Short mmCIF file of C-alpha atoms in Angstrom, two decimals:
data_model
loop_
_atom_site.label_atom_id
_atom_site.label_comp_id
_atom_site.label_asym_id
_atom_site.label_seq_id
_atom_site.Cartn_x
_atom_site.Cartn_y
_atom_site.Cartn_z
CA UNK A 1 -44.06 -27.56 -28.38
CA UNK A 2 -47.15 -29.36 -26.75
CA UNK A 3 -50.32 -28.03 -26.91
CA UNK A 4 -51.48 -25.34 -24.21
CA UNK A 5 -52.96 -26.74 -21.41
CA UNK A 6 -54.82 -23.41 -19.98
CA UNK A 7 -54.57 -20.16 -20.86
CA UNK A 8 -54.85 -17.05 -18.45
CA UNK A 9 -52.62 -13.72 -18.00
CA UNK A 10 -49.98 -12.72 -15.67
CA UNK A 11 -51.64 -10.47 -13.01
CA UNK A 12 -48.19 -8.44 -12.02
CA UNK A 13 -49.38 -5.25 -10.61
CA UNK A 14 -51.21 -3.10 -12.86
CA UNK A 15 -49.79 -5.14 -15.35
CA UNK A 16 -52.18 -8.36 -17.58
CA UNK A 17 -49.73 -10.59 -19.89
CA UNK A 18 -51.81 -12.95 -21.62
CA UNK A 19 -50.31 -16.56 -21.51
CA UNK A 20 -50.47 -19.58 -22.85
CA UNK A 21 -49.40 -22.77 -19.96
CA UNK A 22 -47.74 -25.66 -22.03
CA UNK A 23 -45.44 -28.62 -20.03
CA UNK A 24 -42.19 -27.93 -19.92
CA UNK A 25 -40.87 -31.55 -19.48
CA UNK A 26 -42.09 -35.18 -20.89
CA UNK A 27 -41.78 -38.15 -19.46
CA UNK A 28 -39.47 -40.65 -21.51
CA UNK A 29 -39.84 -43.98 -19.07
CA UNK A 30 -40.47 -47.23 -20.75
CA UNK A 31 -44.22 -48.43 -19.85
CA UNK A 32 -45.90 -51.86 -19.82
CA UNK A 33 -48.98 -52.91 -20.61
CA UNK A 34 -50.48 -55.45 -17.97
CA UNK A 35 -51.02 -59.04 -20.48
CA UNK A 36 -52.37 -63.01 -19.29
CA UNK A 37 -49.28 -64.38 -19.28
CA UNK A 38 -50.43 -67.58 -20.63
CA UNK A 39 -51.47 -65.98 -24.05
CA UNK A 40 -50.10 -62.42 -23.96
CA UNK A 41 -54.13 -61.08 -24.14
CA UNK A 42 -54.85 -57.12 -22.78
CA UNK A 43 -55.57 -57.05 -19.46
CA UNK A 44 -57.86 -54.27 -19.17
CA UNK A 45 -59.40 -52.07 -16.40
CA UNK A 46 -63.20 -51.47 -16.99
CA UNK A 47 -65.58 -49.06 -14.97
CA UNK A 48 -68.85 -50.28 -13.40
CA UNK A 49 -71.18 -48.73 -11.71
CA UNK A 50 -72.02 -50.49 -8.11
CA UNK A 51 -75.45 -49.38 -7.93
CA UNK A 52 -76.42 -50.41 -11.30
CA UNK A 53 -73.75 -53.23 -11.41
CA UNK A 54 -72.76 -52.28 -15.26
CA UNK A 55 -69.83 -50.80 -17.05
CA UNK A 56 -70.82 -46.77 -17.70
CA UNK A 57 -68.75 -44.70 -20.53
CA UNK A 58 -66.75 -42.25 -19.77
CA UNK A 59 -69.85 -39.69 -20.46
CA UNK A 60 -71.34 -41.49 -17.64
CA UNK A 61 -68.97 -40.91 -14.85
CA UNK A 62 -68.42 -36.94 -12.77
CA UNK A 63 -67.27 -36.25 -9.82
CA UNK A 64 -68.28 -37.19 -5.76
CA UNK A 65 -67.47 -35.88 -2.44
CA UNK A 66 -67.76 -38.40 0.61
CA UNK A 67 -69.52 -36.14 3.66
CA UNK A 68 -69.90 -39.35 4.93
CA UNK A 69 -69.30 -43.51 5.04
CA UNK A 70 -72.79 -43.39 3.07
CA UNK A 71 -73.19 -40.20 1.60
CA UNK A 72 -72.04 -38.45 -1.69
CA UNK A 73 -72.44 -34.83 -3.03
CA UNK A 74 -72.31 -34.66 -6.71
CA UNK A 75 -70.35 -31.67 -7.87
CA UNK A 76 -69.60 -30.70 -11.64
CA UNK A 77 -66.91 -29.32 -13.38
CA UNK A 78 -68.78 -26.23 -14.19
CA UNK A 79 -69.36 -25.88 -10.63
CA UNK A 80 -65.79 -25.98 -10.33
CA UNK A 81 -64.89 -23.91 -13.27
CA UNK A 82 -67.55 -21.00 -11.54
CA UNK A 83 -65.96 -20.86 -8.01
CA UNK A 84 -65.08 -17.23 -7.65
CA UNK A 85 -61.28 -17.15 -7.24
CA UNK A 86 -59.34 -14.31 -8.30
CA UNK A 87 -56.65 -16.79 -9.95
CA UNK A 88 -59.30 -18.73 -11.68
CA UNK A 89 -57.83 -17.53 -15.21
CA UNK A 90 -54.99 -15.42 -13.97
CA UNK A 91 -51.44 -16.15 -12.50
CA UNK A 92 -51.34 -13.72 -9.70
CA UNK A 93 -48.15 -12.74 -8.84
CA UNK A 94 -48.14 -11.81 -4.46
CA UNK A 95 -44.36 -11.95 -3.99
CA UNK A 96 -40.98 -11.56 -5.41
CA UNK A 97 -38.46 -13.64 -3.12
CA UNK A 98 -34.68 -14.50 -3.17
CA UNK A 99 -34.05 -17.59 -5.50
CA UNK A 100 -32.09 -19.05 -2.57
CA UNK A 101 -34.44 -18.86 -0.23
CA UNK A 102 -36.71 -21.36 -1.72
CA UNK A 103 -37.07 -24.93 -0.14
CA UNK A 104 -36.32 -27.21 -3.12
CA UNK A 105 -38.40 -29.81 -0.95
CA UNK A 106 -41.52 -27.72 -2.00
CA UNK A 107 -40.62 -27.74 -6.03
CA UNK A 108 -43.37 -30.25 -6.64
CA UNK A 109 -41.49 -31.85 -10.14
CA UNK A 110 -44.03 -30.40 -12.72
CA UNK A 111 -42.36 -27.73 -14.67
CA UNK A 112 -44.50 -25.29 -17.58
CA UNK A 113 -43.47 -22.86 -20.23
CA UNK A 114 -45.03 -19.57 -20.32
CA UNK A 115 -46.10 -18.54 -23.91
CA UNK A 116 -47.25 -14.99 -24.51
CA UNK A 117 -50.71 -14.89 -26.16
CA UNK A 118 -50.58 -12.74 -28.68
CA UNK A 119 -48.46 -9.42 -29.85
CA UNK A 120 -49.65 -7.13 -27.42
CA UNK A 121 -48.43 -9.38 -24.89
CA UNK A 122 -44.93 -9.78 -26.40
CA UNK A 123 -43.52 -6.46 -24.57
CA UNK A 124 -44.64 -6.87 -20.80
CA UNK A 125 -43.76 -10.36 -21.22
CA UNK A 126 -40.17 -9.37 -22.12
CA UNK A 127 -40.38 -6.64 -19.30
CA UNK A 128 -40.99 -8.90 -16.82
CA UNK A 129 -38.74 -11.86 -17.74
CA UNK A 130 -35.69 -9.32 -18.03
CA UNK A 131 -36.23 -7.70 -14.52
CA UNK A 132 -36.64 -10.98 -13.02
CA UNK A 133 -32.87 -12.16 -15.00
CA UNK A 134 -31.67 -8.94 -13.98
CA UNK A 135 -31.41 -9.76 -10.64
CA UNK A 136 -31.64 -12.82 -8.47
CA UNK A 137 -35.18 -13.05 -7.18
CA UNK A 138 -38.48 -15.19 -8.60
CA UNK A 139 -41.72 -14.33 -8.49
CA UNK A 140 -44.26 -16.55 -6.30
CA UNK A 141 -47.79 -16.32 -7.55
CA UNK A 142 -50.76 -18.53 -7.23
CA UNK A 143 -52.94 -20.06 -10.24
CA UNK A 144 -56.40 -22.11 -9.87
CA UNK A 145 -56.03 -24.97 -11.97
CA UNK A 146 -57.36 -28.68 -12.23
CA UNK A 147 -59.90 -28.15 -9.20
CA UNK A 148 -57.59 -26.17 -6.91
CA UNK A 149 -55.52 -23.07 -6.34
CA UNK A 150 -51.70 -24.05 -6.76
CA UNK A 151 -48.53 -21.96 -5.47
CA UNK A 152 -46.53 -21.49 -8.35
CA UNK A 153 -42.40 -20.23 -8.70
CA UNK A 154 -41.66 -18.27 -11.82
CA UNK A 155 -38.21 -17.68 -13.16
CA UNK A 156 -36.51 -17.21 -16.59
CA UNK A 157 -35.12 -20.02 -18.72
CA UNK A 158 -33.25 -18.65 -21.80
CA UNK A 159 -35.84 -15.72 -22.25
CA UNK A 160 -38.97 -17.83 -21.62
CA UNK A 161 -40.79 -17.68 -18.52
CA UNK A 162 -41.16 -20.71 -16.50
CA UNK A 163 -43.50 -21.84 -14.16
CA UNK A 164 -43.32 -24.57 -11.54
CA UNK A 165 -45.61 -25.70 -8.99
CA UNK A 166 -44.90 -25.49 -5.19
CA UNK A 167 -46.23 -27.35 -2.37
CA UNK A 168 -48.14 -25.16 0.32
CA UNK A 169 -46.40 -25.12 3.35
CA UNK A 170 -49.03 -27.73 5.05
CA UNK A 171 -48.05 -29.98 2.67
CA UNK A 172 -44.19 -30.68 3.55
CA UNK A 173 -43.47 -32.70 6.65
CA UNK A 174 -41.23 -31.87 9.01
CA UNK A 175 -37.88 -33.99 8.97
CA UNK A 176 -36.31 -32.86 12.42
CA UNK A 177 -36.71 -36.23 13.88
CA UNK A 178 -35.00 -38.30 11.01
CA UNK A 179 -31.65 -36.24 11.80
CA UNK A 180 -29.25 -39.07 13.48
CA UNK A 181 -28.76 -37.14 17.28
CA UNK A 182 -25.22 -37.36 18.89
CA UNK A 183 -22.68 -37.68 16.34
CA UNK A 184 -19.28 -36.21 16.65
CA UNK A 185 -17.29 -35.44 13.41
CA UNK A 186 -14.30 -33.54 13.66
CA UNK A 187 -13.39 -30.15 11.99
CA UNK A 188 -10.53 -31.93 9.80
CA UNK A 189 -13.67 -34.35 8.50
CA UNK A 190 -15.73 -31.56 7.74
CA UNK A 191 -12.65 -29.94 6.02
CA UNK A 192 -11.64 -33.00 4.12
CA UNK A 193 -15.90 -33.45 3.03
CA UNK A 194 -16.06 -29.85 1.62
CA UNK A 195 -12.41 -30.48 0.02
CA UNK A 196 -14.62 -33.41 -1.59
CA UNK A 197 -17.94 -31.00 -2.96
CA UNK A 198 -15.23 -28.82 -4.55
CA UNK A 199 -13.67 -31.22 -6.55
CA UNK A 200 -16.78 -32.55 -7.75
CA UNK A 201 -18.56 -29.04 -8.18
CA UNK A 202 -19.35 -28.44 -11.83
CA UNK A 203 -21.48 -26.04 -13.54
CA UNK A 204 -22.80 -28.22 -16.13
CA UNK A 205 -25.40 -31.54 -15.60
CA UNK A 206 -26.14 -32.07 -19.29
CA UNK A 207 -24.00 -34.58 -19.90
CA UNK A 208 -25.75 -37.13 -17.35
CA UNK A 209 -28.12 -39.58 -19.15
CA UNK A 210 -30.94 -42.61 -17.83
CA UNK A 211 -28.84 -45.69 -18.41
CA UNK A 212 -31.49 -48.21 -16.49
CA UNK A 213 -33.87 -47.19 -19.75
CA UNK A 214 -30.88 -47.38 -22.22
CA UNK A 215 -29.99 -50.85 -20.58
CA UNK A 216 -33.88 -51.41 -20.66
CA UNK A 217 -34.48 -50.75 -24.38
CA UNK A 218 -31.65 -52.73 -25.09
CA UNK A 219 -32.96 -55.52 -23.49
CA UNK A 220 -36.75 -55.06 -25.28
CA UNK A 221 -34.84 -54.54 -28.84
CA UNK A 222 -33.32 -58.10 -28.21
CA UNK A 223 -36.56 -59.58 -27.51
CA UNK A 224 -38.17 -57.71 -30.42
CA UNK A 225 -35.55 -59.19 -32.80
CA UNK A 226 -35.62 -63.06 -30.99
CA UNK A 227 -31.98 -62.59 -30.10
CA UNK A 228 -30.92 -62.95 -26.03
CA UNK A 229 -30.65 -59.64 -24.13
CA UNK A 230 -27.40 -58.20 -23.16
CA UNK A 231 -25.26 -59.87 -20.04
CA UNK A 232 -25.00 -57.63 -17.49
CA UNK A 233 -21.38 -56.27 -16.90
CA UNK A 234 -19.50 -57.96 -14.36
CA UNK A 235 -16.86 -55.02 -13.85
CA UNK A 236 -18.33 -53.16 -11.76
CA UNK A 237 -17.83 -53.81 -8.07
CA UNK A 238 -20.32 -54.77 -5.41
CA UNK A 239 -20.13 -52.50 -2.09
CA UNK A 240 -18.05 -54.12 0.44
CA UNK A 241 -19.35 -54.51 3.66
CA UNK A 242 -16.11 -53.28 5.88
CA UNK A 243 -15.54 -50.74 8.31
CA UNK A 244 -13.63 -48.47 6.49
CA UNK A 245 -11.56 -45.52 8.15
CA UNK A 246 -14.05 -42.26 7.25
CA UNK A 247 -11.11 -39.83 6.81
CA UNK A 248 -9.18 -42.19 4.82
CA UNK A 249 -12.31 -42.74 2.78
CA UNK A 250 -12.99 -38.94 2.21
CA UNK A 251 -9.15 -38.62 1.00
CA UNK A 252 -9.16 -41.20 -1.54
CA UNK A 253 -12.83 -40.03 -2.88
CA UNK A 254 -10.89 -36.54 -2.97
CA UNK A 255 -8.08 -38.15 -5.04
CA UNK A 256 -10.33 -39.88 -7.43
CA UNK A 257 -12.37 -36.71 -8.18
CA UNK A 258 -9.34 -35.19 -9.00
CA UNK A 259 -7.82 -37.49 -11.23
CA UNK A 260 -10.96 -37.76 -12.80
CA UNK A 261 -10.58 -34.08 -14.15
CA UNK A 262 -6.85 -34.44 -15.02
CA UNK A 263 -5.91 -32.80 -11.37
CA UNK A 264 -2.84 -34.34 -9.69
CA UNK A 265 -4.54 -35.74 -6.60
CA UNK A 266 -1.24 -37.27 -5.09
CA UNK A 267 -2.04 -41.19 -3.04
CA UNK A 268 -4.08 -42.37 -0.68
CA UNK A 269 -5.46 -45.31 0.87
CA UNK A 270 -8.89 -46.91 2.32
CA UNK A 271 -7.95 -48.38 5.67
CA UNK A 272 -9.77 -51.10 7.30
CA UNK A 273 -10.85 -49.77 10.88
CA UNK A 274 -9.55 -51.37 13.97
CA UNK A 275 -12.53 -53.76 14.69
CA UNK A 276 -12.88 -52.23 18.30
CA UNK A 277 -16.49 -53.95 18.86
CA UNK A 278 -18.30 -54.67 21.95
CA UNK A 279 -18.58 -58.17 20.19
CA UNK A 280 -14.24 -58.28 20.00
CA UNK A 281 -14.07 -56.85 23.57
CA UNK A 282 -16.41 -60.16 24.40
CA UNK A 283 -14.48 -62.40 22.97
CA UNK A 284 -11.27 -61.28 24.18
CA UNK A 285 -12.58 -61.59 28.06
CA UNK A 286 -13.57 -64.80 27.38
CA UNK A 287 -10.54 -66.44 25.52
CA UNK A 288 -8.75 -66.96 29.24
CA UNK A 289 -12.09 -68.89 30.42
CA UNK A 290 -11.28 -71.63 27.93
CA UNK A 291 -7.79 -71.90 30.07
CA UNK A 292 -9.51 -71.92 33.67
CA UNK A 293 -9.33 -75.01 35.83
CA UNK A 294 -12.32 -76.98 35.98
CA UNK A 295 -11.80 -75.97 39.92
CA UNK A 296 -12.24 -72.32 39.05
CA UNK A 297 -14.89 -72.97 36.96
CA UNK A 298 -16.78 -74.48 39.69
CA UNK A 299 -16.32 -71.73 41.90
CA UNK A 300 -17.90 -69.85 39.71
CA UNK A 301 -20.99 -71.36 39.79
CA UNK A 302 -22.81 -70.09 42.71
CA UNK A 303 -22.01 -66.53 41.30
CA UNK A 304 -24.14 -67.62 37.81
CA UNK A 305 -27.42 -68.45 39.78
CA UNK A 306 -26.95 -65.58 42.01
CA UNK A 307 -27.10 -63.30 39.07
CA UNK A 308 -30.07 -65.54 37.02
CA UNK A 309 -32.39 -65.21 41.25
#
C-alpha cells in the first residue's frame, strides 16, 4: 500500500474510528516528456515571478486569491489548515442512503482505502464495515481536505472501507436538453434492446484490460530496441456508413452475444433500409422532366419567375 495521505477518524454517531486515507487506485497511463525535437533536449517549465521578473523556488511561491483584475489576498496553508470546520480531521458521517439511489454522474473517479489507526480502532471499524455489508445502504459523510470540504460515499470492499469522493449537487449540470425530443421506438424495439442487455449482462469485469497502452508499449519497446513498431491489424472492420434496419440490427447483435457465450442464438440478418429520402423522393419527381417537350418546358417558365418575384 501507498503511503497515507491524511489521517482523521470516522465521526459515526457517538462513535471516533481513527483512520488512515491512502489511494485506492494508480494511474498506469504511459506519459511523455515534452523534448526539442531537433536534439531530443528537456523541455522544461520554470516559475518566474512577474514582479521581480526571476525564477523563485518552490519555497518562494504560496497561495493568492484574485478580489479583483488588480488585487491579490495572500492566504497560507496554515490559514487553511486553522479554518474551524467540524470535518477538518474527521470524516463525518450525516447520512446512510440506498446504494441505488446514488447518481454515478456525481462519483468524482478518485477512490481511497480506509485504514484503521491503531488497535483500538480495529473493532468499530469492523462494526461499521459489517452493518454497512449487511445491508444495502452507504454512508455519505463529508471530509475537509486539500483546501475544501468534500462529499464523500463510503462502502465496503472485501472488509476494507472505501471512500470515494462525490460532486456537490451544484457541481453536476443538468442534461435534460441533450435528450433527442420526438422519437418513436416501438415496444417490440424496446423488447428486442433489453433481450440485448441480458445477453450481455455479466457479473464479472475483471477480465477487460487497456489494449491502446499494451499496443502503446509495444510500439515504445520497438523503438527502445531500434526494431520497427508493430503494423496495425487490418482485420478488423471499419464502420459502414449504411442505413441499416434497427430491429434487424438489434437481432443479429442478440445472436452474436449469444454465440459468444456458447448460447444457440439461431440466424439473422442486417438489412439495408429502403433509402426512402427526401433526396430519392427528389429525384424520382424529376426523372420525367428529363422526358418533357422542350414545349412544356417553356410553359413552365413563367411559373419559375413567378415563384423567384
Amino acid at each position: 500500500m501507498p503511503r497515507p495521505l491524511w489521517s482523521g477518524a470516522i465521526s459515526f454517531g457517538l462513535v471516533t474510528i481513527p483512520v488512515k486515507l491512502m489511494s485506492a487506485t494508480e494511474d498506469r497511463s504511459v506519459r511523455f516528456h515534452q523534448v526539442h525535437t531537433e536534439d531530443l533536449g528537456r523541455v522544461r517549465v520554470r516559475k518566474y515571478c512577474e514582479a521581480e521578473d526571476r525564477e523563485v523556488s518552490a519555497s518562494e511561491i504560496g497561495k493568492g486569491y484574485e478580489v479583483s483584475k488588480d488585487t491579490l489576498v495572500a492566504i497560507t496553508d496554515e490559514e487553511l489548515e486553522q479554518i474551524p470546520l467540524p470535518t477538518a480531521k474527521a470524516i463525518e458521517i450525516v447520512a446512510f442512503v440506498p446504494a441505488a439511489s446514488i447518481d454515478p454522474v456525481r462519483l468524482s473517479g478518485d477512490s481511497y482505502f480506509l485504514q484503521y489507526d491503531g488497535k483500538v480502532a480495529a473493532k468499530p471499524y469492523v462494526l461499521i464495515a459489517r452493518a454497512l455489508a449487511r445491508n444495502t445502504k452507504v454512508a455519505v459523510a463529508k471530509l475537509a481536505w486539500h483546501g475544501r470540504e468534500r462529499l464523500v460515499l463510503l462502502r465496503v470492499k472485501d472488509g476494507a472501507l472505501v471512500a470515494h469522493v462525490l460532486k456537490w449537487d451544484d457541481e453536476v449540470r443538468d442534461p435534460s436538453e441533450l435528450a433527442p425530443k420526438e422519437i418513436t421506438v416501438t415496444d417490440s424495439e424496446i423488447d428486442e434492446a433489453v433481450q440485448l442487455v441480458d445477453s450481455m449482462t455479466t457479473d464479472d469485469i475483471s477480465g477487460y484490460q487497456d489494449e491502446y497502452r499494451q499496443a502503446l508499449e509495444a510500439v515504445l519497446e520497438a523503438k527502445t530496441e531500434g526494431r520497427q513498431p508493430p503494423k496495425p491489424s487490418t482485420e478488423a472492420e471499419e464502420p459502414g456508413g449504411q442505413v441499416v434496419d434497427l430491429m434487424a440490427a438489434l437481432q443479429e447483435s442478440v445472436r452474436k452475444a449469444q454465440a459468444a457465450r456458447g448460447e444457440d442464438g439461431g440466424e439473422a440478418e442486417v438489412h439495408e433500409m429502403p433509402k426512402k429520402t427526401a433526396t430519392a423522393r427528389k429525384t424520382a419527381k424529376k426523372t420525367p422532366a428529363k422526358k418533357t417537350t422542350k414545349k412544356t418546358a417553356a410553359a413552365k417558365k413563367p411559373a419559375r419567375r413567378q415563384r423567384g418575384a
